[in-house]
Short mmCIF file of C-alpha atoms in Angstrom, two decimals:
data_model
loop_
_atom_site.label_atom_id
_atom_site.label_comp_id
_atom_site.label_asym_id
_atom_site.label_seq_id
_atom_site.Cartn_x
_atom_site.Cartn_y
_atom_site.Cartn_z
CA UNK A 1 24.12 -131.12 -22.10
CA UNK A 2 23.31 -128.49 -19.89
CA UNK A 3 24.64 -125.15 -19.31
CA UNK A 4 25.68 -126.27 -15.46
CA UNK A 5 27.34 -129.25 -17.40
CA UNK A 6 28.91 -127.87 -19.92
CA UNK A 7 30.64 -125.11 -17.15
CA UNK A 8 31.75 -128.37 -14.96
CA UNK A 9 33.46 -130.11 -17.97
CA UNK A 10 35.54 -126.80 -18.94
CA UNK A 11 36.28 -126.34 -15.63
CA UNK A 12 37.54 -129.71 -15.16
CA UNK A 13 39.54 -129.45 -18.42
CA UNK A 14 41.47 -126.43 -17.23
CA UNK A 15 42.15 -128.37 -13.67
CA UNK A 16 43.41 -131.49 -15.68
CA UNK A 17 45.48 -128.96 -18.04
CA UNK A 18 46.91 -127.32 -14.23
CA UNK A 19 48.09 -131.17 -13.21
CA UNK A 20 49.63 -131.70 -16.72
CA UNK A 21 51.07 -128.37 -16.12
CA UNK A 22 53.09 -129.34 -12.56
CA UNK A 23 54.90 -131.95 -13.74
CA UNK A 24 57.16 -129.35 -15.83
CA UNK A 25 59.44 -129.00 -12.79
CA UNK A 26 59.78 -132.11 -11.91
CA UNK A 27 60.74 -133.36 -15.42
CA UNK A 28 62.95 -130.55 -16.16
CA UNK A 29 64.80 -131.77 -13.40
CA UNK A 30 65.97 -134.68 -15.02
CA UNK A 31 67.19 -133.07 -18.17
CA UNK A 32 70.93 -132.66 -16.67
CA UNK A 33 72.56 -129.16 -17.94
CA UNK A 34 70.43 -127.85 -20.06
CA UNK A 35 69.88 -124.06 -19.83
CA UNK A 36 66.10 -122.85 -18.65
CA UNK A 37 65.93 -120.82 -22.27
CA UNK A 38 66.36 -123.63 -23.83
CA UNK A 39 63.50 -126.02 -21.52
CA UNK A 40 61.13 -123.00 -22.17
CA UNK A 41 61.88 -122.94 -26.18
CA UNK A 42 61.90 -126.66 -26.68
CA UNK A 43 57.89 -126.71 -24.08
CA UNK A 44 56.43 -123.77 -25.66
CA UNK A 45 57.83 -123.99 -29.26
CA UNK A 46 57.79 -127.60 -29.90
CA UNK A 47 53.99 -127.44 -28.04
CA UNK A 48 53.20 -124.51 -29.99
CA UNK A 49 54.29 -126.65 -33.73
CA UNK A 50 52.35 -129.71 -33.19
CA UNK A 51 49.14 -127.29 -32.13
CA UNK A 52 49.72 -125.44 -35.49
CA UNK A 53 50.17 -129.12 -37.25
CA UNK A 54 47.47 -130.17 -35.99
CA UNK A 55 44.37 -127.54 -36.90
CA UNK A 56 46.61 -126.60 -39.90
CA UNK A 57 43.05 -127.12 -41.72
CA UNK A 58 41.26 -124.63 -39.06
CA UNK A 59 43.79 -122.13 -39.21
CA UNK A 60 43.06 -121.14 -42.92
CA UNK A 61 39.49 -121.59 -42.13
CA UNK A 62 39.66 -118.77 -39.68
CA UNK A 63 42.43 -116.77 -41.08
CA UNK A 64 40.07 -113.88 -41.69
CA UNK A 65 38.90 -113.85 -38.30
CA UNK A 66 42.36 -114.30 -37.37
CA UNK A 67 43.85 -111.32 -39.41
CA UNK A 68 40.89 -109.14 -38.63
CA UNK A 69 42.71 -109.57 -34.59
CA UNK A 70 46.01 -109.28 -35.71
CA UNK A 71 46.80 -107.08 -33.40
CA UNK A 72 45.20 -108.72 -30.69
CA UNK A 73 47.03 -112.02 -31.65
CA UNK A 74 50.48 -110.53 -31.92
CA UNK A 75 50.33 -109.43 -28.86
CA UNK A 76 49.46 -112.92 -27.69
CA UNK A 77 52.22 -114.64 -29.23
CA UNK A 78 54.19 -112.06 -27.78
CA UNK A 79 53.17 -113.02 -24.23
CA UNK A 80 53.39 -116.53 -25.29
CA UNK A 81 57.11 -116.19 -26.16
CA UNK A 82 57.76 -114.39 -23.19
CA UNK A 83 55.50 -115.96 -20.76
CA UNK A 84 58.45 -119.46 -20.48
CA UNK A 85 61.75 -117.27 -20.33
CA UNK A 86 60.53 -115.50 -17.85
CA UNK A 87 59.30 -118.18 -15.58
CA UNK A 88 61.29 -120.88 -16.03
CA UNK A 89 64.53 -117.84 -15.36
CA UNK A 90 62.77 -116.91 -12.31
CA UNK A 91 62.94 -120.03 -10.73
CA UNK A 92 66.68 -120.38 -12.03
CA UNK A 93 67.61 -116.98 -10.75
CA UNK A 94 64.78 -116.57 -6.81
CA UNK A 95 65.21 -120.62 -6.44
CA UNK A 96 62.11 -122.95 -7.49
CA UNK A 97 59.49 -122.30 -5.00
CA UNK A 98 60.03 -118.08 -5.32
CA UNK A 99 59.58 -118.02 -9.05
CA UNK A 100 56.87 -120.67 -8.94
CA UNK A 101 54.77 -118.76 -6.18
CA UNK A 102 55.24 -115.28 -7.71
CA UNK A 103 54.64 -116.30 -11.32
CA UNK A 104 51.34 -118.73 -10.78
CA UNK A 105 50.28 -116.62 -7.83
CA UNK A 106 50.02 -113.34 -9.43
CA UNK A 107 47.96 -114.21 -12.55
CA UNK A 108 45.02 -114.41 -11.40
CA UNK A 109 45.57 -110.67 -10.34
CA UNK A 110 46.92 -109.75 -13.63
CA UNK A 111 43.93 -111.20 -15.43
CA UNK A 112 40.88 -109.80 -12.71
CA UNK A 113 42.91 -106.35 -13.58
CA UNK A 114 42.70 -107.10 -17.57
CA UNK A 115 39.04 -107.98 -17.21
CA UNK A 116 38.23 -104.88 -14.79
CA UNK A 117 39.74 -102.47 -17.46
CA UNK A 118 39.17 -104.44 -20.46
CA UNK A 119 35.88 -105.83 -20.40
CA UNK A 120 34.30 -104.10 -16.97
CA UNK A 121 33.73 -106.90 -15.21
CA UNK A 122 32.86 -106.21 -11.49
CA UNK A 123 34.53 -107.72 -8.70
CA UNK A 124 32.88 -110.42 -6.98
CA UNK A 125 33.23 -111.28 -3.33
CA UNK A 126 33.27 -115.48 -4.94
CA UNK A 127 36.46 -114.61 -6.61
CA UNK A 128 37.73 -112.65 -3.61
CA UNK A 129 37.29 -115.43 -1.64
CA UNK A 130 39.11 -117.82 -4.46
CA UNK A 131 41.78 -115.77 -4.47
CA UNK A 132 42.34 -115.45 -1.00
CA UNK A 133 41.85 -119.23 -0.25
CA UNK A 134 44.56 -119.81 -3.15
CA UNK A 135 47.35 -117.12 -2.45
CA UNK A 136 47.30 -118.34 1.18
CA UNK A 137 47.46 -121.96 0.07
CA UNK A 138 50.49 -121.02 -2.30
CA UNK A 139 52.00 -119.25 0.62
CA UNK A 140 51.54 -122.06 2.63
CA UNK A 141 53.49 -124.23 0.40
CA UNK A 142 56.16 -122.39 0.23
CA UNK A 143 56.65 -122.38 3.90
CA UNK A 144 57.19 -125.86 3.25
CA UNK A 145 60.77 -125.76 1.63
CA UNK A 146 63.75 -124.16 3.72
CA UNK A 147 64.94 -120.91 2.27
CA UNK A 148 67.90 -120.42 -0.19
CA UNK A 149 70.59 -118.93 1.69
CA UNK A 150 73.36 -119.32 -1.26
CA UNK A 151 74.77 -115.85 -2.46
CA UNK A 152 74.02 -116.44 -6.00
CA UNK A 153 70.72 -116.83 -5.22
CA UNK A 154 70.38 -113.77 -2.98
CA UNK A 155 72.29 -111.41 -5.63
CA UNK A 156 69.58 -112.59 -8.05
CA UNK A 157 66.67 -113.05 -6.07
CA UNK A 158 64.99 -109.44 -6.90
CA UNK A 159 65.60 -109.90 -10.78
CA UNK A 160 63.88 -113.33 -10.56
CA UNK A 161 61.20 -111.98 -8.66
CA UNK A 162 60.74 -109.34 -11.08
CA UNK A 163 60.74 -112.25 -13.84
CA UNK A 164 58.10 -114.17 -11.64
CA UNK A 165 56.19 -111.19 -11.87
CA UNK A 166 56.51 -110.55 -15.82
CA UNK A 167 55.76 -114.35 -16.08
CA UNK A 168 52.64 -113.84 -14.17
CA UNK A 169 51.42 -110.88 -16.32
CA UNK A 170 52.03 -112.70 -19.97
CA UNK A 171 50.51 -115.76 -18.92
CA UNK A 172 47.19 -113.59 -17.95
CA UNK A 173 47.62 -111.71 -21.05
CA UNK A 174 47.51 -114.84 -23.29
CA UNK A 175 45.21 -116.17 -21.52
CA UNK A 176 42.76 -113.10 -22.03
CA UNK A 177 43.58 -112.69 -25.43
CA UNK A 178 42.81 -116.54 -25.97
CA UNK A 179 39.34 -115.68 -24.46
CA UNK A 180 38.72 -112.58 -26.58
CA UNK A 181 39.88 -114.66 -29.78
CA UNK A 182 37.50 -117.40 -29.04
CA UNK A 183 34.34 -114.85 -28.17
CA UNK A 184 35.32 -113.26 -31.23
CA UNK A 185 34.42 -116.73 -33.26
CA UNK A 186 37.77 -118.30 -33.71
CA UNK A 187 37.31 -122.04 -32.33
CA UNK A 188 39.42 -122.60 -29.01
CA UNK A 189 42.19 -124.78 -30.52
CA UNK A 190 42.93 -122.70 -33.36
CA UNK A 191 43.17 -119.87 -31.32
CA UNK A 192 45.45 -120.98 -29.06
CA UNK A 193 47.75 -122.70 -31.98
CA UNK A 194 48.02 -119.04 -33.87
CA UNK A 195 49.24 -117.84 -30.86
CA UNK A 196 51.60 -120.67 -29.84
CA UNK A 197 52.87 -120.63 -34.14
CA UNK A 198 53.68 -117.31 -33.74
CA UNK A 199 55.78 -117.31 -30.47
CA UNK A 200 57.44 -121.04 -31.89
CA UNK A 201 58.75 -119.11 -35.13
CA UNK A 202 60.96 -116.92 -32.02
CA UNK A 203 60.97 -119.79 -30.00
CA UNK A 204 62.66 -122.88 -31.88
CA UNK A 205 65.37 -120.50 -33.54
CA UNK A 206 66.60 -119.48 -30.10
CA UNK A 207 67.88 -123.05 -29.40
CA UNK A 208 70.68 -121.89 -31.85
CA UNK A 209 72.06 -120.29 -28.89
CA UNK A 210 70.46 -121.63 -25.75
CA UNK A 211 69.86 -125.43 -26.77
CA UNK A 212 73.43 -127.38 -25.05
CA UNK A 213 73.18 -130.11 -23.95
CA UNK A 214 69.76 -130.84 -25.15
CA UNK A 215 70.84 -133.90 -27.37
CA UNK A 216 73.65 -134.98 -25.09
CA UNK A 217 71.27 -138.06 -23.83
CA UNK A 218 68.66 -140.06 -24.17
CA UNK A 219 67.44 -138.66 -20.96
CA UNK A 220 67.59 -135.08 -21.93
CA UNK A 221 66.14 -136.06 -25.24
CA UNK A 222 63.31 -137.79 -23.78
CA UNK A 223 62.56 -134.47 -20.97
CA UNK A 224 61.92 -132.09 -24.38
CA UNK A 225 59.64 -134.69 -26.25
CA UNK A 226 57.73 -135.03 -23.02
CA UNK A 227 57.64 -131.17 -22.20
CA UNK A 228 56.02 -130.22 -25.48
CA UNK A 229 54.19 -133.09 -26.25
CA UNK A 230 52.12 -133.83 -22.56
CA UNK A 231 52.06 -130.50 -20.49
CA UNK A 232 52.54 -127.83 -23.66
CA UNK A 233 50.65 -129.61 -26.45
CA UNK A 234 48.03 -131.43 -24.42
CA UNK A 235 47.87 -129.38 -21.59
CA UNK A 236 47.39 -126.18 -23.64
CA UNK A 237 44.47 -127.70 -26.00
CA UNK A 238 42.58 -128.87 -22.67
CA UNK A 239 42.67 -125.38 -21.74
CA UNK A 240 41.45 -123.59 -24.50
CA UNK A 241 38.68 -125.75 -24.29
CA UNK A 242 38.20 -124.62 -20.93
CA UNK A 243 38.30 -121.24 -22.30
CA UNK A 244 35.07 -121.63 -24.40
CA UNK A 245 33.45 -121.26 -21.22
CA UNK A 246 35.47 -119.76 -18.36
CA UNK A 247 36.77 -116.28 -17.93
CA UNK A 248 40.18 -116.35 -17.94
CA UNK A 249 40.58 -114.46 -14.43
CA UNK A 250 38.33 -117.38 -13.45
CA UNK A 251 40.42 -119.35 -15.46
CA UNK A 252 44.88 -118.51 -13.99
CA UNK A 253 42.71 -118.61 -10.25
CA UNK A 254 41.63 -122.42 -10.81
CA UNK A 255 45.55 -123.32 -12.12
CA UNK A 256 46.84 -122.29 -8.54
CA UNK A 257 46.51 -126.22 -8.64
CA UNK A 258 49.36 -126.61 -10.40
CA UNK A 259 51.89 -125.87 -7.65
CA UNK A 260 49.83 -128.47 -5.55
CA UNK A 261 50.84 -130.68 -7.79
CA UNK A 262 54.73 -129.57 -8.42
CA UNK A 263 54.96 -129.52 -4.96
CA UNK A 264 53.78 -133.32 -4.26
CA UNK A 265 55.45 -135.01 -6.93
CA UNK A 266 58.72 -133.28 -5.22
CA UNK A 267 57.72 -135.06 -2.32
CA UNK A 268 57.36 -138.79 -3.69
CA UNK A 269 59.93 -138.31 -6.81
CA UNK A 270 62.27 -135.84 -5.62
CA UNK A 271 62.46 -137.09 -1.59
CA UNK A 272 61.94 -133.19 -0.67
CA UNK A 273 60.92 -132.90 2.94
CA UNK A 274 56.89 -132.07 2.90
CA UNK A 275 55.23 -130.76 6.31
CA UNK A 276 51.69 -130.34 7.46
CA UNK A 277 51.67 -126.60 6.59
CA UNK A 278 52.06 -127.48 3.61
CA UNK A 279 49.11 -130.30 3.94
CA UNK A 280 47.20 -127.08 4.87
CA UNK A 281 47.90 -125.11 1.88
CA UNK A 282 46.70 -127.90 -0.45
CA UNK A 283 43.45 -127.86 1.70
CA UNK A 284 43.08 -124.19 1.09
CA UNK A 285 43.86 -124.27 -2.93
CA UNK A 286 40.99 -127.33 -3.02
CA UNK A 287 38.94 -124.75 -1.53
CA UNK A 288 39.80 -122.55 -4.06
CA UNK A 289 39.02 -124.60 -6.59
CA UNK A 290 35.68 -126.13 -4.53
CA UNK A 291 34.53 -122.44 -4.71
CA UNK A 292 34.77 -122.06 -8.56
CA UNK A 293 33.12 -125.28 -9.61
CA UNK A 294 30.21 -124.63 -7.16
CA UNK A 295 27.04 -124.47 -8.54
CA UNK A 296 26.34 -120.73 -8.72
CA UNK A 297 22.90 -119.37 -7.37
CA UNK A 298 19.92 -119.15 -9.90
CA UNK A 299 18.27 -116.12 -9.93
CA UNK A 300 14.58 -116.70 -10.24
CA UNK A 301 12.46 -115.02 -12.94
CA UNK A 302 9.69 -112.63 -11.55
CA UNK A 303 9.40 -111.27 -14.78
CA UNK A 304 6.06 -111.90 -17.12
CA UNK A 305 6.08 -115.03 -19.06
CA UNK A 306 6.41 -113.12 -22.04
CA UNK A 307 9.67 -111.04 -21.28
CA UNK A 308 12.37 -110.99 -22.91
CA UNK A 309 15.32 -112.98 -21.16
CA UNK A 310 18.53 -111.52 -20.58
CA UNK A 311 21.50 -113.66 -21.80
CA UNK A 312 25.00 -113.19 -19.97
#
């Protein structure tokens, strides 16, 4: 497989993982009174055990890699933990389309910053243009759903804003640390799962106090099994393969998809009202993503045959 290849199939694991990824709203809708806390414990935590279960094998291969980024990985559980209180509260407290937009819109930002300081990447004018194409196709969409004029909603609309926000910053910070595990030789899967363990050992408990209702149908039941089994478990493995290859700034801009998808599946499961500006802002996020799995120029060699190439 080629290099070109190999870039295309990562890519297109972390757009599948971004589809797998929208249907969270959507199916915690169904899953009558139970508190977001608990929908982002049972996604992340239950996800986050059957990742561990699963490369329980890798896990103590790599545990001195692993302990030798302790610190690194803390911090990413930490941001895992975080990363579904905050967004799934955001959207409870600014109203669905607010803490969507803020939290999957301002990732990418968080993570260009990350690699700027962190790993002194430059600024290109592709991902400029990616990230333009995508916050105006997110902004687009939200255009599409009439405003919340309730006063709950606009007493807590700045705190869930602010939560979008934090949600957006741990999701880039797991997502960077995932990539700094994996360059520094722990294998994609089992760097996401030490993460996810970690964060599930917080996670699960807190249904002790935030987990009503959960069991009070099969319905309900059904919504948790599906949350961290399909969009946590699957979704997240898909995108630590994509990981292997992708830099996760590159990475958060390609999963502005995933509102695409929240937002149609409101359309033809949830009867909300869909116009053409929001048509317009799924044309501009396929841009987005058009732009990042373009084939990228080759520079040509003018070098002697006998030079040394370069790797990046």
């Amino acid at each position: 497989m080629s290099d070109q290849q190999y870039t295309i199939r990562c890519v297109f694991a972390i757009v599948v993982a971004s589809i797998l990824w929208g249907t969270t709203g959507t199916a915690a809708s169904f899953a009558s009174g139970v508190s977001p806390l608990a929908i982002g414990a049972i996604a992340m935590g239950g996800g986050g055990l059957l990742m561990c279960l699963r490369v329980l094998k890798g896990l103590l291969q790599h545990r001195g890699a692993l302990w030798m980024q302790g610190r690194a990985l803390l911090l990413g559980a930490a941001c895992v933990a975080i990363y579904p209180l905050a967004f799934y509260s955001s959207m409870a407290m600014a109203g669905v389309a607010i803490g969507t937009i803020v939290s999957i819109a301002s990732a990418p930002c968080f993570a260009m910053i990350l690699d700027m300081w962190l790993n002194r990447k430059p600024l290109t004018a592709r991902w400029v243009l990616s990230l333009v194409c995508g916050v105006a196709g997110i902004a687009c969409l939200t255009l599409t759903k009439s405003p919340e004029h309730s006063e709950t909603v606009m007493k807590t609309r700045e705190w869930g804003i602010g939560l979008g926000l934090l949600a957006g910053l741990t999701y880039a910070g797991y997502s960077w640390i995932t990539k700094h595990l994996i360059t520094g030789g722990v294998v994609s899967g089992v760097a996401m799962a030490a993460q996810f363990g970690l964060a599930a050992c917080v996670l699960l408990p807190s249904l002790l106090f935030t987990g009503a209702n959960v069991t009070d149908s099969i319905t309900n039941m059904s919504v948790s099994i599906y949350m961290a089994v399909v969009p946590m478990f699957l979704g997240y493995l898909l995108f630590g393969y994509g990981l292997r290859k992708i830099d996760a700034s590159t990475a958060t801009l390609i999963t502005l998809l995933e509102p695409v998808v929240a937002t149609l599946l409101a359309v033809y499961l949830l009867t909300e009202r869909f116009t053409l500006t929001g048509w317009i802002g799924i044309g501009l996020i396929g841009l987005c993503l058009s732009i990042q799995m373009g084939k990228k120029p080759v520079k040509r060699k003018t070098a002697a045959p006998d030079s040394a190439a370069t790797k990046t």
